[in-house]
Short mmCIF file of C-alpha atoms in Angstrom, two decimals:
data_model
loop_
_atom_site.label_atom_id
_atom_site.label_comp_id
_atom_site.label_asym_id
_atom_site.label_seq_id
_atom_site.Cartn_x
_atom_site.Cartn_y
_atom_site.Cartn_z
CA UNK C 257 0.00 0.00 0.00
CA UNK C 258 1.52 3.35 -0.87
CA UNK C 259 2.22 5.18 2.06
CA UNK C 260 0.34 8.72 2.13
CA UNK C 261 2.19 11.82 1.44
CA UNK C 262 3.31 13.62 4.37
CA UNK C 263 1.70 17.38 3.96
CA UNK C 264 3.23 20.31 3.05
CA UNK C 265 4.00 22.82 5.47
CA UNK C 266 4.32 25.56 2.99
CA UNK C 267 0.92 24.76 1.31
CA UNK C 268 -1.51 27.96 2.28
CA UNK C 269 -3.53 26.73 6.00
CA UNK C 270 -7.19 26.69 5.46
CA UNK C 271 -9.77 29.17 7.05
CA UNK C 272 -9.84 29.55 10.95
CA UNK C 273 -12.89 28.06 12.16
CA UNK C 274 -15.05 31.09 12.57
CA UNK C 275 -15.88 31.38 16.52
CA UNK C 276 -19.12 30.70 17.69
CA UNK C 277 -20.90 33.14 20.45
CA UNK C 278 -22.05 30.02 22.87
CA UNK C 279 -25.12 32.19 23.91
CA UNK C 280 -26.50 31.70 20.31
CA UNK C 281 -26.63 27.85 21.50
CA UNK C 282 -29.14 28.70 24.04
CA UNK C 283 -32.84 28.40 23.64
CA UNK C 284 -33.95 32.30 22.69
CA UNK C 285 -36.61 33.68 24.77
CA UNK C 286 -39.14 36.31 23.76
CA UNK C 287 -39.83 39.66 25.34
CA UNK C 288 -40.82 43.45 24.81
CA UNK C 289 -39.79 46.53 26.25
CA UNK C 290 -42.02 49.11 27.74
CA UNK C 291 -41.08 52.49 27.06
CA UNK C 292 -42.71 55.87 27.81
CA UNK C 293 -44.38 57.39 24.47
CA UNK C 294 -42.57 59.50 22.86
CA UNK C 295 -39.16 57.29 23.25
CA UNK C 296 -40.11 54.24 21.20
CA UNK C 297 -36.92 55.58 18.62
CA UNK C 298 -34.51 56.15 21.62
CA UNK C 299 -35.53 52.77 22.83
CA UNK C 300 -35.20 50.84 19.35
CA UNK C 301 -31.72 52.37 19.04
CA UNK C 302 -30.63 51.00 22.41
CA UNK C 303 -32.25 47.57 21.40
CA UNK C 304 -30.15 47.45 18.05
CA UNK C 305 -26.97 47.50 20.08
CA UNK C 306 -27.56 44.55 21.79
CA UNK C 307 -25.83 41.65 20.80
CA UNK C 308 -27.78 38.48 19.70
CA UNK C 309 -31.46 40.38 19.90
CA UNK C 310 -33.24 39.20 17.09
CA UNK C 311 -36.92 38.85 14.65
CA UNK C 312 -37.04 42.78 16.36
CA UNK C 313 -40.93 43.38 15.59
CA UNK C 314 -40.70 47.68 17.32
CA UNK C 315 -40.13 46.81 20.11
CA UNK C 316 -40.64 42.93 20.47
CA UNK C 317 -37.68 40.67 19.86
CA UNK C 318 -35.91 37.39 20.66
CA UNK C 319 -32.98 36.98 22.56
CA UNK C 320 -30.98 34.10 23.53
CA UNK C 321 -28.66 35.80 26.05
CA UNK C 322 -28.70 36.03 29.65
CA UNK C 323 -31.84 38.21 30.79
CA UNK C 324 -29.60 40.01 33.24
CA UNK C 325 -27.74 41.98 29.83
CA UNK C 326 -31.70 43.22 29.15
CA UNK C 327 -31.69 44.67 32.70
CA UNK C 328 -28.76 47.45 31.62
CA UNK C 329 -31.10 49.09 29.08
CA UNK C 330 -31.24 52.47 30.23
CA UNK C 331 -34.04 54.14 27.74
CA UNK C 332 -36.80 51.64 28.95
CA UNK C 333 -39.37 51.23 31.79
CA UNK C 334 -39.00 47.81 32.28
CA UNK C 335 -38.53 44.28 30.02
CA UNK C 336 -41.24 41.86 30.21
CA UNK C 337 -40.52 38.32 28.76
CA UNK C 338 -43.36 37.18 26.58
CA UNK C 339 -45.61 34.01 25.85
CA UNK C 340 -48.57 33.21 24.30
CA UNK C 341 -50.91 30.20 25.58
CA UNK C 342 -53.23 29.02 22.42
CA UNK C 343 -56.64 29.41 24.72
CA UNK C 344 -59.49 31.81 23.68
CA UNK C 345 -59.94 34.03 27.09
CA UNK C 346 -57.59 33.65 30.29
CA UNK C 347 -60.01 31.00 31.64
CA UNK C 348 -58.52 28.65 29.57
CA UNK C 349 -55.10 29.53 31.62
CA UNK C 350 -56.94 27.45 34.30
CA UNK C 351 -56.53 24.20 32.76
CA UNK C 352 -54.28 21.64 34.11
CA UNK C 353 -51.58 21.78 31.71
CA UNK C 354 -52.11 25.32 30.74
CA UNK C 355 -51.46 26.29 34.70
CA UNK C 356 -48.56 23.97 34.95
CA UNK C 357 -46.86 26.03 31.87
CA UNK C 358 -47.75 28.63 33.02
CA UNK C 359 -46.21 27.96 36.64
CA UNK C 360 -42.61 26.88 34.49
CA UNK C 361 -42.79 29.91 32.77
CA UNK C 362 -43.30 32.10 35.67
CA UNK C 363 -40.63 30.16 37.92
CA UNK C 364 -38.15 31.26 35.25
CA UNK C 365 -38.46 34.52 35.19
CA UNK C 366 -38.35 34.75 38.86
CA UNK C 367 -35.34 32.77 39.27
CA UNK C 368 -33.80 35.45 37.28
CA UNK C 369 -35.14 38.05 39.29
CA UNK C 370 -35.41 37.63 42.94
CA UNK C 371 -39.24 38.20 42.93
CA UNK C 372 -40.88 37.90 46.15
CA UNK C 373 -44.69 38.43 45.59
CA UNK C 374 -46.16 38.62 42.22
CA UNK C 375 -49.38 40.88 41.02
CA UNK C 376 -51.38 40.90 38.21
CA UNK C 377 -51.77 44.53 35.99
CA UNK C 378 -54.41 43.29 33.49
CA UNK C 379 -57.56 44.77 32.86
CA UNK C 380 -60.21 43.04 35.06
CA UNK C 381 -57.38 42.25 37.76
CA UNK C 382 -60.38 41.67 40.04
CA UNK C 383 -62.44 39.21 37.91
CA UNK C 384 -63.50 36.08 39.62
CA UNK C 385 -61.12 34.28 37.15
CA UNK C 386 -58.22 36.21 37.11
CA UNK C 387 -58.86 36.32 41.28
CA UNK C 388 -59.00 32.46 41.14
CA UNK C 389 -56.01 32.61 38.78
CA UNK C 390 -53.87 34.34 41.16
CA UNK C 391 -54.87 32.12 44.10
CA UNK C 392 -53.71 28.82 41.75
CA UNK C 393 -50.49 30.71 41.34
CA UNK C 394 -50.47 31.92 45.03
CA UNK C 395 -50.01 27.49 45.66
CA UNK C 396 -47.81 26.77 42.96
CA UNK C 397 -45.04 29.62 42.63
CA UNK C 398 -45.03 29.57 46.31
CA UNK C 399 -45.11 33.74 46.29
CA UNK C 400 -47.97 35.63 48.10
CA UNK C 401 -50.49 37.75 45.70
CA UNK C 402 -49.76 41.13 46.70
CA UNK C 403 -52.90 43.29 44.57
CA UNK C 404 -50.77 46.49 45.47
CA UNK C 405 -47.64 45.84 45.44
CA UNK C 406 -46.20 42.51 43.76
CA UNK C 407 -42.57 42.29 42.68
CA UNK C 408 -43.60 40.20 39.61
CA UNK C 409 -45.81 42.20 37.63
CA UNK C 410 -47.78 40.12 35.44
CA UNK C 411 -50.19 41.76 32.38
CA UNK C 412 -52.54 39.52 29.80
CA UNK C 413 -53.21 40.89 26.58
CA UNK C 414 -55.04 39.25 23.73
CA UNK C 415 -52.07 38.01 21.30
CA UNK C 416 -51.67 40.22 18.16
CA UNK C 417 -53.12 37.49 15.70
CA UNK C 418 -56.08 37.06 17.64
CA UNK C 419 -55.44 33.28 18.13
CA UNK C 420 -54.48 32.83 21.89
CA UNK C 421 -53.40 35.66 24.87
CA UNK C 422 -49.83 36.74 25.54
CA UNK C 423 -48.61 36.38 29.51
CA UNK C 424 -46.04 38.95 29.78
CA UNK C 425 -44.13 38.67 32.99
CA UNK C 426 -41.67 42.04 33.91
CA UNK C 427 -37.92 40.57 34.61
CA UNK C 428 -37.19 42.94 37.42
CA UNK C 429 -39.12 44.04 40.67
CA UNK C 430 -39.37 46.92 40.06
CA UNK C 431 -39.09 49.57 37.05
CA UNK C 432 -35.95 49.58 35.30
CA UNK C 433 -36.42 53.74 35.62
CA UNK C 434 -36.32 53.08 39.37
CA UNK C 435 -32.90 54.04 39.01
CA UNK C 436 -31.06 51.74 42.55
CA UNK C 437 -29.18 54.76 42.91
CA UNK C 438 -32.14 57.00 43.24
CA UNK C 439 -32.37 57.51 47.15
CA UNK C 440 -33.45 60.45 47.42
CA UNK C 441 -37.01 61.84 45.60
CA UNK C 442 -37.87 65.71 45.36
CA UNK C 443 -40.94 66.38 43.79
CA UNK C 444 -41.49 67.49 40.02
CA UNK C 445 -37.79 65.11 39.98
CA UNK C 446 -37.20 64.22 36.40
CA UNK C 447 -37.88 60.64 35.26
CA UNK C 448 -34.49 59.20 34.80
CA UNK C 449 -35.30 57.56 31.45
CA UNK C 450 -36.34 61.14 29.76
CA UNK C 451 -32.60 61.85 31.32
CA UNK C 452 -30.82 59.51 29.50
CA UNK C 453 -32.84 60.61 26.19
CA UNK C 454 -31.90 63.80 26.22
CA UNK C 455 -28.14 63.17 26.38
CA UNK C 456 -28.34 60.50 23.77
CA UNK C 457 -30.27 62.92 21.22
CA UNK C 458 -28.19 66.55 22.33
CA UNK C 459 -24.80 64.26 21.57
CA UNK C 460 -22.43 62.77 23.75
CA UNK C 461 -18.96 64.15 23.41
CA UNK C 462 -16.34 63.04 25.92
CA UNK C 463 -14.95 66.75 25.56
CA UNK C 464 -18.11 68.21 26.39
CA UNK C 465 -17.54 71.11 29.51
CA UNK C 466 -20.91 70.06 30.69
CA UNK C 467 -23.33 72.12 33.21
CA UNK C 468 -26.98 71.72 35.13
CA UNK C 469 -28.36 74.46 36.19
CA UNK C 470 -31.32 73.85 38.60
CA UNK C 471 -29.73 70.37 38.60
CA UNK C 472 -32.45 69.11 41.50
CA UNK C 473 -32.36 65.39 42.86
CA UNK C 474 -28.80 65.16 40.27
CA UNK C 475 -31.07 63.00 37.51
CA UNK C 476 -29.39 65.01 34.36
CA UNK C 477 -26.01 64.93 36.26
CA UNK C 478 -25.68 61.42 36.99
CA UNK C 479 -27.22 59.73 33.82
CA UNK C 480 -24.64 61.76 31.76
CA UNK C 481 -21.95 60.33 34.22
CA UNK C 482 -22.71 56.89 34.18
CA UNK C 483 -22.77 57.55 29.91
CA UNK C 484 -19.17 58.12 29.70
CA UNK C 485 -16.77 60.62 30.06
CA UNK C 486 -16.52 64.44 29.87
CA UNK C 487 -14.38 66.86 30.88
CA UNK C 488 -16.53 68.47 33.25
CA UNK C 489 -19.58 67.68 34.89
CA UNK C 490 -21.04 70.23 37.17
CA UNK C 491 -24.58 71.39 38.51
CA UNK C 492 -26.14 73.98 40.65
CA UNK C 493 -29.02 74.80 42.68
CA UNK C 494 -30.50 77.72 44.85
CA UNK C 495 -32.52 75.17 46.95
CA UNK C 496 -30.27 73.67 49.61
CA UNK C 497 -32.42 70.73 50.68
CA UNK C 498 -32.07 69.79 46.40
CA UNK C 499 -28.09 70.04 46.89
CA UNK C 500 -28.20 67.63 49.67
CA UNK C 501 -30.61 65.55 47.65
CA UNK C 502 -28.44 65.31 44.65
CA UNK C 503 -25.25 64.64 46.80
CA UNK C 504 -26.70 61.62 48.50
CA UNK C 505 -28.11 60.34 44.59
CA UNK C 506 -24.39 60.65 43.43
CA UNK C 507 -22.95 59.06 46.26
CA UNK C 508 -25.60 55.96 45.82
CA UNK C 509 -24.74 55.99 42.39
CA UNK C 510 -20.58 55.97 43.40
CA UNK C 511 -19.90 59.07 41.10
CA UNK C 512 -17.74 62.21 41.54
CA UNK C 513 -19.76 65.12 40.55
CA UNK C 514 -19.46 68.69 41.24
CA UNK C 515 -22.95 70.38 43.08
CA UNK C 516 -22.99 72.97 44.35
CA UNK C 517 -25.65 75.88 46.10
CA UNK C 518 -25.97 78.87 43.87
CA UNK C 519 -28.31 80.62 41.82
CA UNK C 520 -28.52 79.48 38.40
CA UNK C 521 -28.78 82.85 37.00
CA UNK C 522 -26.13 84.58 38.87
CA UNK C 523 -23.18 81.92 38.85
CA UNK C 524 -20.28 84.27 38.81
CA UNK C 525 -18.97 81.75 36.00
CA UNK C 526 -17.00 83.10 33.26
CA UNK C 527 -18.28 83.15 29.62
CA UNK C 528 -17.98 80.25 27.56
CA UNK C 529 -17.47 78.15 30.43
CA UNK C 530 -19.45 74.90 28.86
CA UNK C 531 -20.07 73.05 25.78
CA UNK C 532 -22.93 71.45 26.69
CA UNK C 533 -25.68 72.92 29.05
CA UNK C 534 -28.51 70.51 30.18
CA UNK C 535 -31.72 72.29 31.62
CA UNK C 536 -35.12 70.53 33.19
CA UNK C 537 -36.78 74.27 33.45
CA UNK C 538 -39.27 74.15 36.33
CA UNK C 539 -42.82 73.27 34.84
CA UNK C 540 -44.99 75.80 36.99
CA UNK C 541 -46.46 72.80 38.92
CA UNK C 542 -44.64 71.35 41.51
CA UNK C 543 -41.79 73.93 41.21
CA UNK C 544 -42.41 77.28 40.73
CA UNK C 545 -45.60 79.12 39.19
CA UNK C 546 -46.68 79.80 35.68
CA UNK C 547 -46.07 83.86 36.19
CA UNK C 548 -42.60 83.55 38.22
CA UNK C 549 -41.50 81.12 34.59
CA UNK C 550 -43.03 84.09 32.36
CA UNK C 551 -39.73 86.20 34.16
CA UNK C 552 -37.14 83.10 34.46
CA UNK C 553 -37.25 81.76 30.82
CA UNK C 554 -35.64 84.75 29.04
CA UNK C 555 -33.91 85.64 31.46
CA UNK C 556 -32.58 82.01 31.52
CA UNK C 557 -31.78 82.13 27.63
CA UNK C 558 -29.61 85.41 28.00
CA UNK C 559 -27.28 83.93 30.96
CA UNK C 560 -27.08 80.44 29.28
CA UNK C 561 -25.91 81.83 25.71
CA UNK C 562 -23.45 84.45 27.90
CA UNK C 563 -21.95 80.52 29.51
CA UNK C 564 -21.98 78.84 26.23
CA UNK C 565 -19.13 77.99 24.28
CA UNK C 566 -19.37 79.09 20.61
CA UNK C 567 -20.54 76.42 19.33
CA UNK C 568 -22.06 74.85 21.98
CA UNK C 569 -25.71 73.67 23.17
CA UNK C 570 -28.60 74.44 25.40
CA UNK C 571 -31.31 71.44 26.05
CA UNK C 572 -33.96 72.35 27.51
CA UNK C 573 -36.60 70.10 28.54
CA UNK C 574 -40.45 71.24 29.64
CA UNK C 575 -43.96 71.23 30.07
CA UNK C 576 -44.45 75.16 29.54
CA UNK C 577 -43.95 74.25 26.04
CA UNK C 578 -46.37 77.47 24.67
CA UNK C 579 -44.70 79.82 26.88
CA UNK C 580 -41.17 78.64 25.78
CA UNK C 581 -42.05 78.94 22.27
CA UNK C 582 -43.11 82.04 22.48
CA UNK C 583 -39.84 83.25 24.38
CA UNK C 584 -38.30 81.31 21.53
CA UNK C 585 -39.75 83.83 19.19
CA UNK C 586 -39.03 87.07 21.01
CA UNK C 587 -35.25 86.38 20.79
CA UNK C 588 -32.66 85.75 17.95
CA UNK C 589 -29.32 84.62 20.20
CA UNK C 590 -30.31 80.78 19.49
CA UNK C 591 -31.87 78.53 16.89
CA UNK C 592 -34.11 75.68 18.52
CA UNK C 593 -35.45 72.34 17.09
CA UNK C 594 -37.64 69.91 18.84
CA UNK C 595 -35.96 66.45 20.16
CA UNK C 596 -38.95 64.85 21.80
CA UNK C 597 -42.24 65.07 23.59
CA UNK C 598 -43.19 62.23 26.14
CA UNK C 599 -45.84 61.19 28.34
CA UNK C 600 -44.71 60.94 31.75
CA UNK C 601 -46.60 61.07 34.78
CA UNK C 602 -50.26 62.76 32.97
CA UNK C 603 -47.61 65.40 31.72
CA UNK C 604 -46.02 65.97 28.33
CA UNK C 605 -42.93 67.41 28.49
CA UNK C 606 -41.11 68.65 25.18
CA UNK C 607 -37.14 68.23 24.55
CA UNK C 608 -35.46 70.96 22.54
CA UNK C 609 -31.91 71.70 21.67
CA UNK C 610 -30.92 75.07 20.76
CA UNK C 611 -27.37 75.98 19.34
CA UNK C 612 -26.07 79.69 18.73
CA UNK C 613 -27.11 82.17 16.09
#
């Protein structure tokens, strides 16, 4: 027998095996992120740069990954996993197979997040079924039914092809906009996921002289921080109790950020001291009143564009939206375009960023 020829070590190597992420191995789960209207863009951005999400339908995908990387989303309210039970009305959830899915299903998410008590957010919550639905689940997840206050919110929907309902189950106990480092709350305190918007659509530059006047609780401050880099970060407020507030947020949230007491208007700052300048104006509700904002907004506008850098920018973010346009049109120092508007809270705030004329 001939013997075989020995190979040649000059001879061009064939292609590297092309590696192979091991979480694409893993059976893919479905879920959907709630996100406050007016964000559903911001939100489908952040989506597209997670790895491995996949079949993205808005704002429903699959995803194959560990849950816990859906948890670090910053421009949504919270991540439910999804599934749909082939059944014509949530009685049919009752069956004996159909509740032991359903119990599977449920343990799952909950072993991913810690849930302690579980609640149901559907429309007729207190229906004899859906009453006798939580009591089944009551036995077999072995949490207590909390009406109020359940860590494991659960929602039924009727599926989108009208063949079966959807159980969505939220990941997390609470809202992913429940910021952990949020310890401190001061009312009309800006909802941390509008925050993060604003930063993401006014640019983030790691050069960026940045500065919050009326920086409050520290919201704008600290979602910039945890972002990324800058060169300076600073914020100021005339309310001490809001200073102290802010300082215990940043400490909770393990950042170094400059806040101090001072009015925002008379900051003794040189001109040009920032690049970037990010404002939640009060909304004449819980801070301030409609007349004292008809004085502050222009006023505002003149000592921001005196601490802008040429070509820097002003975002402002707020629910006078008819008296800021208006103030917009009695002055020609900046040129404004709308980011946003969102529903938060019954209110709808607009976004703007303005640059220099």
């Amino acid at each position: 027998m001939p013997r075989p020829a020995r190979p040649d070590r000059n001879a061009p190597k064939g292609r590297p095996r092309p590696k192979v992420d091991h979480r694409t191995r893993q059976p893919a789960r479905e879920y959907e992120l709630d996100v406050l209207a007016g964000l559903e863009d911001v939100a489908a951005t952040e989506l597209a740069g997670v790895p491995l999400a996949r079949d993205v339908r808005g704002l429903r995908f699959w995803f194959p990954g560990s849950p816990e990387r859906l948890t670090r989303l910053r421009s949504v309210v919270a991540v439910y996993r999804i599934q749909t039970w082939d059944v014509p009305r949530p009685r049919g959830l009752l069956g004996n197979q159909q509740l032991s899915e359903l119990t599977a299903y449920l343990r799952e998410v909950i072993e991913v997040g810690g849930h302690r008590s579980f609640r149901f957010g559907a429309a007729g919550k207190d229906s004899p079924v859906m009453q006798r639905l939580a009591e089944e689940l009551q036995g077999t997840l072995g949490l207590p039914h909390d009406p109020e206050a359940g860590e494991l919110l659960i929602r039924l929907r009727p599926s989108d092809d009208g063949q079966g309902w959807d159980v969505l189950a939220r990941i997390t106990p609470r809202p992913l906009s429940a910021r952990p480092w949020r310890v401190c709350n001061m009312a009309g305190g800006l909802n941390a996921t509008i925050a993060y918007a604003a930063h993401k659509l006014a640019g983030q530059r790691d050069n960026d002289r940045i500065f919050n006047p009326m920086s409050g609780s520290g919201t704008l401050l600290i979602e910039r921080d945890l972002m990324g880099p800058s060169a300076a970060l600073v914020g100021v407020d005339i309310n001490p109790e809001a200073v102290r507030c802010a300082q215990e947020n940043i400490r909770a949230a393990k950042r170094q950020i400059e806040v101090a007491q001072r009015d925002a208007l008379h900051t003794d700052l040189p001109a040009r001291s920032f690049d970037l300048i990010m404002a939640d104006l009060p909304w004449g509700d819980a801070i301030s009143t409609h007349g004292a904002n008809e004085t502050l907004y222009p006023a505002f506008l003149t000592e921001m564009h005196r601490l802008t850098s040429q070509r820097g920018r002003l975002c402002v973010i707020t629910h006078e939206i008819r008296l800021f346009e208006r103030v917009l049109q009695n002055q020609q120092k900046w040129h404004a375009h709308e980011l946003f508007q969102v529903a938060s809270g019954g209110h709808h705030p607009k976004a703007y960023l303005l640059s220099k004329g």
